[in-house]
mmCIF file of C-alpha atoms and ligand atoms in Angstrom:
data_model
loop_
_atom_site.group_PDB
_atom_site.id
_atom_site.type_symbol
_atom_site.label_atom_id
_atom_site.label_comp_id
_atom_site.label_asym_id
_atom_site.label_seq_id
_atom_site.Cartn_x
_atom_site.Cartn_y
_atom_site.Cartn_z
ATOM 1 C CA MET F 1 63.750 59.537 36.107
ATOM 2 C CA ILE F 2 61.740 62.045 34.070
ATOM 3 C CA PHE F 3 59.225 60.683 31.597
ATOM 4 C CA SER F 4 58.719 62.755 28.456
ATOM 5 C CA PRO F 5 55.521 62.465 26.380
ATOM 6 C CA ALA F 6 57.539 60.410 23.907
ATOM 7 C CA HIS F 7 58.547 58.049 26.699
ATOM 8 C CA PRO F 8 55.596 57.985 29.064
ATOM 9 C CA SER F 9 55.740 56.265 32.413
ATOM 10 C CA PRO F 10 54.921 52.567 31.971
ATOM 11 C CA LEU F 11 52.181 53.009 34.578
ATOM 12 C CA THR F 12 50.556 56.036 32.929
ATOM 13 C CA PRO F 13 48.038 54.905 30.302
ATOM 14 C CA HIS F 14 48.555 56.498 26.933
ATOM 15 C CA PRO F 15 45.204 57.926 25.837
ATOM 16 C CA SER F 16 45.399 56.478 22.361
ATOM 17 C CA LYS F 17 46.634 52.977 23.272
ATOM 18 C CA LYS F 18 43.817 50.578 23.965
ATOM 19 C CA LEU F 19 43.413 46.931 24.804
ATOM 20 C CA PHE F 20 39.833 45.795 24.256
ATOM 21 C CA ILE F 21 38.869 42.683 26.211
ATOM 22 C CA VAL F 22 35.685 41.002 25.054
ATOM 23 C CA ALA F 23 33.110 38.865 26.758
ATOM 24 C CA PRO F 24 31.949 36.150 26.503
ATOM 25 C CA ARG F 25 35.414 34.637 26.753
ATOM 26 C CA GLY F 26 37.229 31.943 28.667
ATOM 27 C CA TRP F 27 35.868 29.062 30.669
ATOM 28 C CA CYS F 28 32.527 27.675 29.525
ATOM 29 C CA ALA F 29 30.061 25.725 31.652
ATOM 30 C CA GLY F 30 31.443 22.361 30.469
ATOM 31 C CA VAL F 31 34.994 23.273 31.441
ATOM 32 C CA GLU F 32 33.918 24.716 34.807
ATOM 33 C CA ARG F 33 32.082 21.475 35.524
ATOM 34 C CA ALA F 34 35.088 19.308 34.568
ATOM 35 C CA ILE F 35 37.364 21.372 36.814
ATOM 36 C CA GLU F 36 34.872 21.178 39.693
ATOM 37 C CA ILE F 37 34.661 17.404 39.264
ATOM 38 C CA LEU F 38 38.431 17.149 39.504
ATOM 39 C CA ASP F 39 38.514 19.392 42.595
ATOM 40 C CA VAL F 40 35.810 17.326 44.316
ATOM 41 C CA ALA F 41 37.653 14.092 43.468
ATOM 42 C CA LEU F 42 40.907 15.491 44.859
ATOM 43 C CA THR F 43 39.329 16.320 48.204
ATOM 44 C CA ASN F 44 37.202 13.173 48.523
ATOM 45 C CA PHE F 45 39.064 10.209 47.082
ATOM 46 C CA PRO F 46 42.411 8.687 48.024
ATOM 47 C CA PRO F 47 45.309 9.782 45.842
ATOM 48 C CA PRO F 48 46.415 9.532 43.207
ATOM 49 C CA ILE F 49 43.539 10.690 41.032
ATOM 50 C CA TYR F 50 43.982 9.612 37.424
ATOM 51 C CA VAL F 51 42.625 11.638 34.507
ATOM 52 C CA ARG F 52 42.354 10.069 31.068
ATOM 53 C CA LYS F 53 43.713 12.645 28.584
ATOM 54 C CA GLU F 54 43.867 16.344 29.506
ATOM 55 C CA ILE F 55 40.931 17.274 31.725
ATOM 56 C CA VAL F 56 40.522 20.356 29.495
ATOM 57 C CA HIS F 57 42.784 21.422 26.647
ATOM 58 C CA ASN F 58 44.879 23.966 28.525
ATOM 59 C CA LYS F 59 48.570 23.436 29.200
ATOM 60 C CA ILE F 60 48.720 25.755 32.221
ATOM 61 C CA VAL F 61 45.633 24.240 33.893
ATOM 62 C CA VAL F 62 46.899 20.693 33.327
ATOM 63 C CA GLU F 63 50.328 21.563 34.698
ATOM 64 C CA ALA F 64 48.765 23.111 37.825
ATOM 65 C CA TYR F 65 46.840 19.886 38.520
ATOM 66 C CA ARG F 66 49.903 17.750 37.781
ATOM 67 C CA LYS F 67 51.645 19.671 40.563
ATOM 68 C CA LYS F 68 48.743 18.814 42.878
ATOM 69 C CA GLY F 69 49.433 15.122 42.247
ATOM 70 C CA VAL F 70 46.928 14.367 39.488
ATOM 71 C CA VAL F 71 48.219 11.708 37.101
ATOM 72 C CA PHE F 72 47.299 12.287 33.469
ATOM 73 C CA ILE F 73 47.288 9.128 31.379
ATOM 74 C CA ASP F 74 46.451 8.316 27.771
ATOM 75 C CA GLU F 75 44.892 4.907 28.182
ATOM 76 C CA LEU F 76 43.056 3.059 30.943
ATOM 77 C CA GLY F 77 45.716 0.325 31.034
ATOM 78 C CA GLN F 78 47.894 2.827 32.927
ATOM 79 C CA VAL F 79 45.417 2.996 35.832
ATOM 80 C CA PRO F 80 45.813 0.359 38.593
ATOM 81 C CA ASP F 81 42.658 -1.624 39.453
ATOM 82 C CA HIS F 82 40.044 -0.005 41.715
ATOM 83 C CA GLN F 83 41.563 3.483 41.471
ATOM 84 C CA THR F 84 39.662 6.672 40.661
ATOM 85 C CA VAL F 85 39.801 7.795 37.046
ATOM 86 C CA ILE F 86 38.163 10.852 35.544
ATOM 87 C CA PHE F 87 37.221 11.069 31.892
ATOM 88 C CA SER F 88 37.970 14.470 30.349
ATOM 89 C CA ALA F 89 35.443 17.069 29.171
ATOM 90 C CA HIS F 90 35.829 15.958 25.536
ATOM 91 C CA GLY F 91 34.078 12.640 25.949
ATOM 92 C CA ILE F 92 34.958 9.001 25.415
ATOM 93 C CA SER F 93 33.752 6.098 23.338
ATOM 94 C CA PRO F 94 31.476 3.473 24.921
ATOM 95 C CA GLN F 95 34.378 1.007 24.712
ATOM 96 C CA VAL F 96 36.315 3.076 27.259
ATOM 97 C CA HIS F 97 33.286 3.152 29.592
ATOM 98 C CA GLU F 98 32.968 -0.630 29.352
ATOM 99 C CA ALA F 99 36.675 -1.212 29.951
ATOM 100 C CA ALA F 100 36.556 0.936 33.107
ATOM 101 C CA GLU F 101 33.551 -0.976 34.384
ATOM 102 C CA LYS F 102 35.186 -4.369 33.739
ATOM 103 C CA ARG F 103 38.304 -3.232 35.583
ATOM 104 C CA GLY F 104 36.281 -2.103 38.629
ATOM 105 C CA LEU F 105 37.616 1.452 38.365
ATOM 106 C CA ASN F 106 35.931 4.288 40.230
ATOM 107 C CA ALA F 107 35.159 6.108 36.962
ATOM 108 C CA ILE F 108 33.792 9.634 36.976
ATOM 109 C CA ASP F 109 32.716 11.082 33.676
ATOM 110 C CA ALA F 110 33.488 14.775 33.179
ATOM 111 C CA THR F 111 32.253 14.743 29.572
ATOM 112 C CA CYS F 112 30.477 18.024 28.851
ATOM 113 C CA PRO F 113 26.716 17.415 28.652
ATOM 114 C CA LEU F 114 26.715 19.166 25.258
ATOM 115 C CA VAL F 115 29.137 16.556 23.932
ATOM 116 C CA THR F 116 27.034 13.792 25.494
ATOM 117 C CA LYS F 117 24.071 15.247 23.595
ATOM 118 C CA VAL F 118 25.855 14.573 20.289
ATOM 119 C CA HIS F 119 26.611 10.982 21.415
ATOM 120 C CA SER F 120 22.883 10.537 22.104
ATOM 121 C CA GLU F 121 21.994 11.977 18.692
ATOM 122 C CA VAL F 122 24.255 9.409 17.025
ATOM 123 C CA LEU F 123 22.480 6.554 18.816
ATOM 124 C CA ARG F 124 19.025 7.965 18.039
ATOM 125 C CA PHE F 125 19.718 8.490 14.324
ATOM 126 C CA VAL F 126 21.384 5.094 13.902
ATOM 127 C CA LYS F 127 18.389 3.438 15.604
ATOM 128 C CA ASN F 128 16.146 5.191 13.086
ATOM 129 C CA GLY F 129 18.123 3.898 10.114
ATOM 130 C CA TYR F 130 20.248 6.957 9.279
ATOM 131 C CA LYS F 131 23.796 7.172 8.001
ATOM 132 C CA ILE F 132 25.690 10.012 9.636
ATOM 133 C CA PHE F 133 28.122 12.565 8.262
ATOM 134 C CA TYR F 134 30.059 13.967 11.197
ATOM 135 C CA ILE F 135 31.921 17.224 10.631
ATOM 136 C CA GLY F 136 34.928 17.287 12.913
ATOM 137 C CA HIS F 137 38.674 16.914 13.310
ATOM 138 C CA LYS F 138 39.726 13.305 12.807
ATOM 139 C CA ASN F 139 42.131 12.957 15.704
ATOM 140 C CA HIS F 140 40.378 15.224 18.184
ATOM 141 C CA GLU F 141 39.310 13.333 21.329
ATOM 142 C CA GLU F 142 35.729 14.521 20.979
ATOM 143 C CA ALA F 143 35.473 13.133 17.435
ATOM 144 C CA VAL F 144 37.124 9.843 18.446
ATOM 145 C CA GLY F 145 34.574 9.424 21.272
ATOM 146 C CA VAL F 146 31.564 10.209 19.062
ATOM 147 C CA LEU F 147 32.730 7.910 16.268
ATOM 148 C CA GLY F 148 33.119 5.113 18.797
ATOM 149 C CA GLU F 149 29.330 5.104 19.303
ATOM 150 C CA ALA F 150 28.672 3.633 15.844
ATOM 151 C CA PRO F 151 31.819 3.538 13.698
ATOM 152 C CA GLU F 152 30.199 1.631 10.861
ATOM 153 C CA HIS F 153 27.411 4.216 10.478
ATOM 154 C CA ILE F 154 29.472 7.429 10.654
ATOM 155 C CA ARG F 155 31.614 9.077 8.011
ATOM 156 C CA ILE F 156 33.821 11.914 9.240
ATOM 157 C CA VAL F 157 34.232 15.023 7.070
ATOM 158 C CA GLU F 158 36.848 17.595 7.918
ATOM 159 C CA THR F 159 36.938 20.116 5.059
ATOM 160 C CA GLU F 160 34.902 21.529 2.166
ATOM 161 C CA GLU F 161 37.223 19.691 -0.234
ATOM 162 C CA GLU F 162 36.443 16.397 1.444
ATOM 163 C CA ALA F 163 32.737 17.191 1.302
ATOM 164 C CA GLN F 164 33.111 17.711 -2.470
ATOM 165 C CA LYS F 165 34.780 14.339 -2.965
ATOM 166 C CA ILE F 166 32.943 12.095 -0.519
ATOM 167 C CA PRO F 167 30.833 9.386 -2.230
ATOM 168 C CA VAL F 168 27.159 10.379 -2.436
ATOM 169 C CA ALA F 169 25.035 8.425 0.039
ATOM 170 C CA SER F 170 21.487 7.289 -0.634
ATOM 171 C CA GLY F 171 18.691 6.801 1.880
ATOM 172 C CA LYS F 172 18.307 8.622 5.187
ATOM 173 C CA ILE F 173 21.321 10.764 6.046
ATOM 174 C CA VAL F 174 21.960 13.371 8.683
ATOM 175 C CA VAL F 175 24.842 15.681 9.516
ATOM 176 C CA LEU F 176 26.141 16.148 13.074
ATOM 177 C CA THR F 177 29.153 18.177 14.151
ATOM 178 C CA GLN F 178 31.886 18.550 16.731
ATOM 179 C CA THR F 179 30.942 21.184 19.317
ATOM 180 C CA THR F 180 33.968 23.447 18.877
ATOM 181 C CA LEU F 181 34.083 24.166 15.150
ATOM 182 C CA SER F 182 33.990 27.399 13.200
ATOM 183 C CA VAL F 183 30.322 28.303 12.731
ATOM 184 C CA ASP F 184 30.982 29.755 9.247
ATOM 185 C CA ASP F 185 33.255 26.975 7.949
ATOM 186 C CA THR F 186 30.878 24.303 9.210
ATOM 187 C CA GLN F 187 27.975 25.918 7.392
ATOM 188 C CA LYS F 188 30.017 25.896 4.165
ATOM 189 C CA ILE F 189 30.684 22.160 4.553
ATOM 190 C CA ILE F 190 27.004 21.512 5.270
ATOM 191 C CA ASP F 191 26.053 23.528 2.163
ATOM 192 C CA VAL F 192 28.353 21.392 -0.029
ATOM 193 C CA LEU F 193 26.948 18.165 1.412
ATOM 194 C CA LYS F 194 23.387 19.416 1.049
ATOM 195 C CA THR F 195 23.960 20.382 -2.607
ATOM 196 C CA ARG F 196 25.326 16.935 -3.363
ATOM 197 C CA MET F 197 22.766 15.058 -1.221
ATOM 198 C CA PRO F 198 19.571 17.125 -1.045
ATOM 199 C CA GLN F 199 17.905 14.649 1.320
ATOM 200 C CA LEU F 200 20.538 15.429 3.988
ATOM 201 C CA GLN F 201 18.998 16.419 7.312
ATOM 202 C CA THR F 202 20.611 18.613 9.916
ATOM 203 C CA ALA F 203 19.971 17.879 13.586
ATOM 204 C CA ALA F 204 17.128 20.017 14.963
ATOM 205 C CA LYS F 205 19.497 22.053 17.109
ATOM 206 C CA GLU F 206 23.021 22.909 16.048
ATOM 207 C CA ASP F 207 25.738 20.836 17.665
ATOM 208 C CA ILE F 208 28.277 23.664 17.777
ATOM 209 C CA CYS F 209 27.834 24.697 21.390
ATOM 210 C CA TYR F 210 26.697 28.019 22.794
ATOM 211 C CA ALA F 211 30.174 28.796 24.188
ATOM 212 C CA THR F 212 31.935 28.220 20.868
ATOM 213 C CA SER F 213 29.467 30.294 18.864
ATOM 214 C CA ASN F 214 29.271 33.100 21.462
ATOM 215 C CA ARG F 215 33.070 33.460 21.597
ATOM 216 C CA GLN F 216 33.295 33.557 17.797
ATOM 217 C CA ALA F 217 30.465 36.111 17.597
ATOM 218 C CA ALA F 218 32.226 38.264 20.211
ATOM 219 C CA VAL F 219 35.426 38.331 18.103
ATOM 220 C CA LYS F 220 33.393 39.416 15.066
ATOM 221 C CA LEU F 221 31.709 42.173 17.065
ATOM 222 C CA LEU F 222 35.046 43.272 18.505
ATOM 223 C CA ALA F 223 36.468 43.497 14.990
ATOM 224 C CA ALA F 224 33.485 45.491 13.729
ATOM 225 C CA ALA F 225 33.347 47.852 16.710
ATOM 226 C CA TYR F 226 37.043 48.632 17.298
ATOM 227 C CA GLN F 227 39.046 47.201 14.374
ATOM 228 C CA PRO F 228 42.027 46.227 16.517
ATOM 229 C CA GLU F 229 45.324 45.726 14.707
ATOM 230 C CA LEU F 230 45.988 42.469 16.530
ATOM 231 C CA ILE F 231 43.847 40.110 18.602
ATOM 232 C CA TYR F 232 45.361 37.907 21.276
ATOM 233 C CA VAL F 233 43.562 34.635 21.896
ATOM 234 C CA ILE F 234 44.496 32.892 25.120
ATOM 235 C CA GLY F 235 44.422 29.157 24.627
ATOM 236 C CA SER F 236 46.634 26.140 24.085
ATOM 237 C CA ALA F 237 47.708 24.852 20.683
ATOM 238 C CA ASN F 238 45.506 21.741 21.051
ATOM 239 C CA SER F 239 42.377 23.740 21.964
ATOM 240 C CA SER F 240 40.040 23.487 18.981
ATOM 241 C CA ASN F 241 37.769 26.389 19.891
ATOM 242 C CA SER F 242 40.761 28.687 20.617
ATOM 243 C CA ASN F 243 42.266 27.984 17.200
ATOM 244 C CA ARG F 244 38.894 28.745 15.634
ATOM 245 C CA LEU F 245 38.882 32.162 17.364
ATOM 246 C CA CYS F 246 42.214 33.001 15.689
ATOM 247 C CA GLU F 247 40.796 31.894 12.342
ATOM 248 C CA VAL F 248 37.701 34.073 12.804
ATOM 249 C CA ALA F 249 39.909 37.127 13.460
ATOM 250 C CA GLU F 250 42.135 36.340 10.493
ATOM 251 C CA SER F 251 39.142 35.808 8.202
ATOM 252 C CA LEU F 252 38.273 39.435 8.988
ATOM 253 C CA GLY F 253 41.758 40.625 8.035
ATOM 254 C CA ILE F 254 42.971 41.018 11.635
ATOM 255 C CA LYS F 255 46.204 39.427 12.807
ATOM 256 C CA ALA F 256 45.739 36.937 15.629
ATOM 257 C CA ARG F 257 48.153 35.371 18.083
ATOM 258 C CA LEU F 258 47.374 32.253 20.074
ATOM 259 C CA ILE F 259 49.178 32.435 23.413
ATOM 260 C CA ASP F 260 49.099 30.255 26.505
ATOM 261 C CA GLY F 261 49.603 33.275 28.724
ATOM 262 C CA ALA F 262 51.433 36.575 29.224
ATOM 263 C CA ALA F 263 54.821 34.821 29.068
ATOM 264 C CA ASP F 264 54.237 34.090 25.359
ATOM 265 C CA ILE F 265 53.700 37.736 24.347
ATOM 266 C CA ARG F 266 56.411 38.885 21.948
ATOM 267 C CA GLN F 267 57.218 42.584 21.980
ATOM 268 C CA GLU F 268 57.711 42.714 18.204
ATOM 269 C CA ASP F 269 54.047 41.728 17.743
ATOM 270 C CA TRP F 270 52.537 44.730 19.550
ATOM 271 C CA VAL F 271 55.128 47.512 19.503
ATOM 272 C CA GLY F 272 53.783 50.442 17.462
ATOM 273 C CA LYS F 273 50.189 49.197 17.624
ATOM 274 C CA THR F 274 47.652 51.395 19.363
ATOM 275 C CA SER F 275 44.641 49.091 19.297
ATOM 276 C CA LEU F 276 44.702 45.491 20.508
ATOM 277 C CA GLY F 277 42.006 42.932 21.231
ATOM 278 C CA LEU F 278 41.958 40.138 23.790
ATOM 279 C CA THR F 279 39.791 37.075 24.215
ATOM 280 C CA ALA F 280 40.207 33.548 25.562
ATOM 281 C CA GLY F 281 39.143 30.109 24.425
ATOM 282 C CA ALA F 282 36.683 28.038 26.425
ATOM 283 C CA SER F 283 39.389 26.161 28.331
ATOM 284 C CA ALA F 284 41.447 29.201 29.410
ATOM 285 C CA PRO F 285 40.883 30.508 32.958
ATOM 286 C CA GLU F 286 40.195 34.188 33.680
ATOM 287 C CA SER F 287 43.437 34.526 35.684
ATOM 288 C CA LEU F 288 45.389 34.211 32.422
ATOM 289 C CA VAL F 289 43.286 36.983 30.855
ATOM 290 C CA GLN F 290 43.994 39.250 33.811
ATOM 291 C CA ASP F 291 47.741 38.499 33.557
ATOM 292 C CA VAL F 292 47.720 39.646 29.929
ATOM 293 C CA ALA F 293 45.648 42.736 30.812
ATOM 294 C CA LEU F 294 48.212 43.608 33.475
ATOM 295 C CA TYR F 295 51.066 43.138 31.016
ATOM 296 C CA PHE F 296 49.533 45.691 28.658
ATOM 297 C CA LYS F 297 48.532 48.080 31.462
ATOM 298 C CA ASP F 298 52.207 48.124 32.397
ATOM 299 C CA LYS F 299 53.021 49.015 28.804
ATOM 300 C CA GLY F 300 50.715 52.043 28.967
ATOM 301 C CA TYR F 301 47.554 50.621 27.383
ATOM 302 C CA ASN F 302 44.070 51.569 28.583
ATOM 303 C CA VAL F 303 42.174 48.359 29.209
ATOM 304 C CA GLU F 304 38.483 48.362 28.313
ATOM 305 C CA GLU F 305 36.071 45.469 28.641
ATOM 306 C CA THR F 306 33.118 45.102 26.281
ATOM 307 C CA ILE F 307 30.440 42.560 27.128
ATOM 308 C CA PHE F 308 28.566 41.536 24.003
ATOM 309 C CA GLU F 309 26.459 38.891 25.723
ATOM 310 C CA ARG F 310 26.059 37.458 29.203
ATOM 311 C CA GLU F 311 26.103 33.691 29.640
ATOM 312 C CA ASP F 312 24.113 31.913 32.267
ATOM 313 C CA VAL F 313 24.692 28.204 31.708
ATOM 314 C CA ASN F 314 25.430 25.713 34.477
ATOM 315 C CA PHE F 315 25.651 21.947 34.452
ATOM 316 C CA ALA F 316 25.021 19.628 37.396
ATOM 317 C CA LEU F 317 27.781 17.358 38.676
ATOM 318 C CA PRO F 318 27.604 13.628 37.803
ATOM 319 C CA LYS F 319 25.291 11.660 40.093
ATOM 320 C CA ASN F 320 27.881 9.055 41.069
ATOM 321 C CA LEU F 321 30.284 11.796 42.172
ATOM 322 C CA VAL F 322 27.657 13.482 44.332
ATOM 323 C CA GLU F 323 26.681 10.127 45.892
ATOM 324 C CA LEU F 324 30.256 9.040 46.650
ATOM 325 C CA ALA F 325 31.781 12.328 47.750
ATOM 326 C CA VAL F 326 31.327 13.764 51.225
ATOM 327 C CA ASN F 327 32.614 17.285 50.561
ATOM 328 C CA VAL F 328 30.602 18.511 47.566
HETATM 329 S S1 SF4 G 401 33.278 24.275 24.574
HETATM 330 FE FE1 SF4 G 401 31.085 23.761 24.550
HETATM 331 S S2 SF4 G 401 31.006 21.552 24.308
HETATM 332 FE FE2 SF4 G 401 33.101 22.063 24.910
HETATM 333 S S3 SF4 G 401 33.092 21.874 27.134
HETATM 334 FE FE3 SF4 G 401 32.588 24.006 26.684
HETATM 335 S S4 SF4 G 401 30.313 24.077 26.648
HETATM 336 FE FE4 SF4 G 401 30.946 21.937 26.483
#
């Protein structure tokens, strides 16, 4: 078969067709730790290993572990006594911890330390007489876990509109946030609350985590540097930080598509476009990024990686896992 310039070989990159992959992207330190915890549990404890909720919000990762025999459950009642159960990276309420202890379960907590930090802030502020406004998504597991620390002292706020309508609180008040929110939207909500309640304090260090803010900043820089016509975000529909990456792109006037992997790419989205962007949410593994890169290489795109910032964050494994496991 002869390839004309109008129909180039699928393996010959077209000079003007580019796929820009950005970094930081993909797995964060909290997700890497949760996955390592699950791997260590699988090789050290008798099967089956139970995981409460999805270990991380990624359909493909969860499915891969399901195939390895991991049993994902929604509530502790589904775990037989004395079995091993892992709590997901998003955190749990103290009530779940207590229930596991009462049941004699071998419970291993894969909550990201940056989520645990917000739990600790709740306890500290409540002890010091504060009421808390918590900006987050009402049904997200992370929010449910944080609220469980002191439900009677926390009021959840999800949108600017809600912040406008919420009854004004007197006395000491502080705002805390979910770790995976939009940096810009969260600031707008804080501004509304602060205007209505000038005594409102913000926690000394922002709760939105480094991985969330770095990935959002990278999308903004990608947009400014290359102005791609479409940005693919690899992540599952229930991944908060992945959805926020799409919103960041769209707020800059760039179309975004959230995909679980290369199998979700629709030809009608990219045909005729010469400049595409690619990133991945904090729960999407690098292998999925490389699959998408390969897909577009095969379609004649030049793949270029731009690293806007290097991350160097690591979290230690839980003490009880290290003590109990032989092969760590
Ligand atoms: S996104 Fe942030 S808070 Fe969530 S697991 Fe990763 S590092 Fe932790």
